[in-house]
C-alpha positions as a Python dict, from the first residue, in 0.01 Angstrom:
ca = {
    (1, 'X'): (0, 0, 0),
    (2, 'X'): (242, -256, 135),
    (3, 'X'): (601, -197, 245),
    (4, 'X'): (862, -355, 18),
    (5, 'X'): (1234, -432, 46),
    (6, 'X'): (1455, -125, 43),
    (7, 'X'): (1691, -76, -250),
    (8, 'X'): (2062, -93, -188),
    (9, 'X'): (2094, 275, -286),
    (10, 'X'): (1857, 390, -11),
    (11, 'X'): (2028, 164, 241),
    (12, 'X'): (2372, 307, 158),
    (13, 'X'): (2242, 665, 183),
    (14, 'X'): (2080, 583, 519),
    (15, 'X'): (2403, 429, 651),
    (16, 'X'): (2612, 724, 533),
    (17, 'X'): (2366, 963, 698),
    (18, 'X'): (2384, 769, 1027),
    (19, 'X'): (2765, 774, 1020),
    (20, 'X'): (2770, 1146, 932),
    (21, 'X'): (2542, 1228, 1222),
    (22, 'X'): (2754, 1016, 1458),
    (23, 'X'): (3072, 1184, 1332),
    (24, 'X'): (2925, 1531, 1388),
    (25, 'X'): (2814, 1441, 1740),
    (26, 'X'): (3146, 1269, 1815),
    (27, 'X'): (3341, 1564, 1677),
    (28, 'X'): (3143, 1803, 1896),
    (29, 'X'): (3204, 1590, 2204),
    (30, 'X'): (3576, 1560, 2119),
    (31, 'X'): (3596, 1937, 2078),
    (32, 'X'): (3419, 1992, 2409),
    (33, 'X'): (3661, 1758, 2590),
    (34, 'X'): (3967, 1890, 2408),
    (35, 'X'): (4063, 1554, 2258),
    (36, 'X'): (4106, 1423, 1907),
    (37, 'X'): (3845, 1206, 1743),
    (38, 'X'): (4141, 989, 1635),
    (39, 'X'): (4239, 920, 1996),
    (40, 'X'): (4214, 536, 2024),
    (41, 'X'): (4026, 540, 2354),
    (42, 'X'): (3782, 807, 2238),
    (43, 'X'): (3733, 630, 1906),
    (44, 'X'): (3657, 303, 2087),
    (45, 'X'): (3402, 466, 2315),
    (46, 'X'): (3245, 644, 2018),
    (47, 'X'): (3220, 319, 1818),
    (48, 'X'): (3055, 136, 2107),
    (49, 'X'): (2816, 427, 2162),
    (50, 'X'): (2727, 427, 1789),
    (51, 'X'): (2662, 50, 1788),
    (52, 'X'): (2454, 73, 2105),
    (53, 'X'): (2249, 374, 1989),
    (54, 'X'): (2187, 223, 1643),
    (55, 'X'): (2077, -107, 1801),
    (56, 'X'): (1851, 64, 2057),
    (57, 'X'): (1690, 294, 1799),
    (58, 'X'): (1616, 5, 1564),
    (59, 'X'): (1470, -200, 1850),
    (60, 'X'): (1265, 81, 2003),
    (61, 'X'): (1147, 270, 1692),
    (62, 'X'): (1227, 40, 1401),
    (63, 'X'): (1445, 305, 1241),
    (64, 'X'): (1751, 530, 1276),
    (65, 'X'): (1786, 898, 1176),
    (66, 'X'): (1939, 794, 841),
    (67, 'X'): (1663, 543, 778),
    (68, 'X'): (1400, 805, 865),
    (69, 'X'): (1548, 1042, 605),
    (70, 'X'): (1521, 771, 339),
    (71, 'X'): (1180, 640, 458),
    (72, 'X'): (1315, 301, 565),
    (73, 'X'): (1242, 86, 867),
    (74, 'X'): (1344, -257, 992),
    (75, 'X'): (1132, -539, 1123),
    (76, 'X'): (1159, -904, 1214),
    (77, 'X'): (1112, -1115, 901),
    (78, 'X'): (902, -1385, 1067),
    (79, 'X'): (667, -1194, 1299),
    (80, 'X'): (675, -867, 1105),
    (81, 'X'): (714, -677, 1433),
    (82, 'X'): (988, -451, 1561),
    (83, 'X'): (1320, -611, 1636),
    (84, 'X'): (1415, -717, 1984),
    (85, 'X'): (1733, -564, 2122),
    (86, 'X'): (1896, -906, 2076),
    (87, 'X'): (1829, -921, 1701),
    (88, 'X'): (1909, -556, 1649),
    (89, 'X'): (2243, -574, 1831),
    (90, 'X'): (2331, -900, 1652),
    (91, 'X'): (2253, -740, 1315),
    (92, 'X'): (2478, -443, 1392),
    (93, 'X'): (2759, -635, 1566),
    (94, 'X'): (2989, -601, 1264),
    (95, 'X'): (3032, -233, 1358),
    (96, 'X'): (3233, -345, 1662),
    (97, 'X'): (3510, -483, 1437),
    (98, 'X'): (3640, -127, 1414),
    (99, 'X'): (3758, -148, 1776),
    (100, 'X'): (4021, -419, 1715),
    (101, 'X'): (4366, -257, 1742),
    (102, 'X'): (4572, -218, 1424),
    (103, 'X'): (4353, -429, 1192),
    (104, 'X'): (4005, -316, 1299),
    (105, 'X'): (3949, -52, 1034),
    (106, 'X'): (4070, -283, 758),
    (107, 'X'): (3850, -570, 884),
    (108, 'X'): (3555, -334, 921),
    (109, 'X'): (3601, -210, 563),
    (110, 'X'): (3622, -561, 415),
    (111, 'X'): (3314, -675, 607),
    (112, 'X'): (3121, -362, 503),
    (113, 'X'): (3203, -427, 136),
    (114, 'X'): (3110, -795, 178),
    (115, 'X'): (2776, -707, 339),
    (116, 'X'): (2691, -457, 66),
    (117, 'X'): (2777, -720, -197),
    (118, 'X'): (2557, -975, -18),
    (119, 'X'): (2269, -724, -26),
    (120, 'X'): (2317, -659, -397),
    (121, 'X'): (2327, -1029, -485),
    (122, 'X'): (2013, -1116, -287),
    (123, 'X'): (1693, -1096, -487),
    (124, 'X'): (1522, -903, -205),
    (125, 'X'): (1830, -704, -92),
    (126, 'X'): (1856, -885, 244),
    (127, 'X'): (2225, -912, 329),
    (128, 'X'): (2390, -1181, 533),
    (129, 'X'): (2371, -968, 848),
    (130, 'X'): (1994, -937, 792),
    (131, 'X'): (1951, -1309, 730),
    (132, 'X'): (2154, -1390, 1041),
    (133, 'X'): (1927, -1173, 1257),
    (134, 'X'): (1603, -1247, 1064),
    (135, 'X'): (1560, -883, 964),
    (136, 'X'): (1402, -704, 670),
    (137, 'X'): (1483, -344, 578),
    (138, 'X'): (1171, -205, 416),
    (139, 'X'): (1074, 106, 227),
    (140, 'X'): (742, 246, 333),
    (141, 'X'): (440, 262, 101),
    (142, 'X'): (565, 113, -223),
    (143, 'X'): (309, 63, -498),
    (144, 'X'): (457, -264, -626),
    (145, 'X'): (568, -480, -333),
    (146, 'X'): (819, -758, -372),
    (147, 'X'): (803, -1072, -165),
    (148, 'X'): (1041, -1003, 125),
    (149, 'X'): (1067, -1356, 248),
    (150, 'X'): (1118, -1579, -54),
    (151, 'X'): (1287, -1553, -390),
    (152, 'X'): (1154, -1732, -693),
}
């Protein structure tokens, strides 16, 4: 069996799982340090840590905890190998928009909606962030593979 492009539903569930795990860890750390998760400095550090950990996990293992739960993995669309840290961090760079004071959360939300829409409109569910970094998000062991690299 050949891996095929992941559906948008699985990708959203994987992303929500990753954010939930990060929020639980961040909340535990905030509780341990006696600060609020809404503290701007803490929130900035947490966002950078989430971006860095997501990028490192995708580069090192080809997956994140949320992607593992939904049987997804990422790879480079040309070589078919794991992502380099450069491509993984470039793919996830939109997460860092959240850091921008006052407008960050609004920008982050608009970009997230835009990226989901770009995934839905693509015939193989590769969003603009994936195309930019030459990345495929694949579901393991599908019976009927789609062509990940070209649309008819």
